[in-house]
XYZ file of C-alpha atoms in Angstrom:
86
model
C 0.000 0.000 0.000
C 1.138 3.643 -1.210
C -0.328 6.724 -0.204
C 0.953 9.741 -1.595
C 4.120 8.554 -3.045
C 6.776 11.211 -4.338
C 9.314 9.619 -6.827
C 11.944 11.963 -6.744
C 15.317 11.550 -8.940
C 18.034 13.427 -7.615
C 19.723 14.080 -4.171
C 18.556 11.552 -1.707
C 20.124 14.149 0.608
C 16.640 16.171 -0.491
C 14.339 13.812 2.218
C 16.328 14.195 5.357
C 14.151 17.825 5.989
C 10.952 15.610 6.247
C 12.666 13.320 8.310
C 14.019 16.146 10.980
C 10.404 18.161 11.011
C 8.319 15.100 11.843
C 11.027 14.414 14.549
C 11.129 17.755 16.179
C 9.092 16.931 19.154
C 11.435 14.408 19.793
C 14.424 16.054 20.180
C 15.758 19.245 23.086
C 17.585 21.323 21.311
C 20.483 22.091 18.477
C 22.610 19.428 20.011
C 20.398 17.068 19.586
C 19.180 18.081 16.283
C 22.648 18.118 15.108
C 22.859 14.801 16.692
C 20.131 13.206 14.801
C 21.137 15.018 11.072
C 24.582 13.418 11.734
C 23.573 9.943 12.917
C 21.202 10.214 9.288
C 24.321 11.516 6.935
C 26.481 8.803 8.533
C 24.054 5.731 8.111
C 22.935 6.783 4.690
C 26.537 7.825 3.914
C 25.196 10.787 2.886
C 27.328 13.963 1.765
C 27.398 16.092 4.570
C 27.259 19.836 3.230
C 25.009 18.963 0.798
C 22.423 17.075 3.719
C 22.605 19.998 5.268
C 22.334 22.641 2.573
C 19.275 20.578 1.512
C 17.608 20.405 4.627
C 17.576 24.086 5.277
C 16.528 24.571 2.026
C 13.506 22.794 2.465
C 12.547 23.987 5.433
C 12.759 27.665 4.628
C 10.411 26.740 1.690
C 8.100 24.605 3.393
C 7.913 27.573 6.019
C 7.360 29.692 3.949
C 4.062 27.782 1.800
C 3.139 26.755 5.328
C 2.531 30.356 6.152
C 1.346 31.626 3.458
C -2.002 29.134 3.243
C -2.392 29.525 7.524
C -1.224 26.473 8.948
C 0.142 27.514 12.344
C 2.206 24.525 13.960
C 4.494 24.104 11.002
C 5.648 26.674 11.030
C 6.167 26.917 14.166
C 8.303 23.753 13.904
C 10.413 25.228 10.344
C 11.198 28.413 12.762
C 12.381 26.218 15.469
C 14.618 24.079 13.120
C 15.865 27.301 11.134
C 16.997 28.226 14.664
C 18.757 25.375 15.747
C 20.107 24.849 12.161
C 21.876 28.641 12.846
């Protein structure tokens, strides 16, 4: 069973955004989010810059179409990981 799927050629450091947002509650701070993006790049022997350069990336633009149609925890959430991410 698929629901929703996104095929998406390119980076596969392009998912690891999605994976950090719906893990936010999860983690206390920059530490740990650091923590958790390195633990990801290391087990996916991802590249590192470019994990990172992707997953701000994304979350600056889903921030951004998250405020702009009124949802109000997401962005809260893409604020809080642009923060740590600083």
């Amino acid at each position: 069973l698929v629901i929703d799927p996104k095929v998406v050629a390119g980076d596969p450091e392009f998912g690891i955004a999605q994976i950090l947002w719906t893990r936010l509650d999860e983690m206390d701070g920059p530490a740990d989010l650091d923590r958790q993006l390195r633990t990801l790049i290391e087990r996916a022997e991802l590249d590192a810059e470019r994990a990172r350069g992707w997953t701000l990336v994304r979350v600056v633009d889903y921030w951004l179409w998250a405020l702009s149609i009124g949802l109000t925890e997401d962005p809260r959430k893409c604020a809080t990981l642009i923060d740590w991410m600083s």
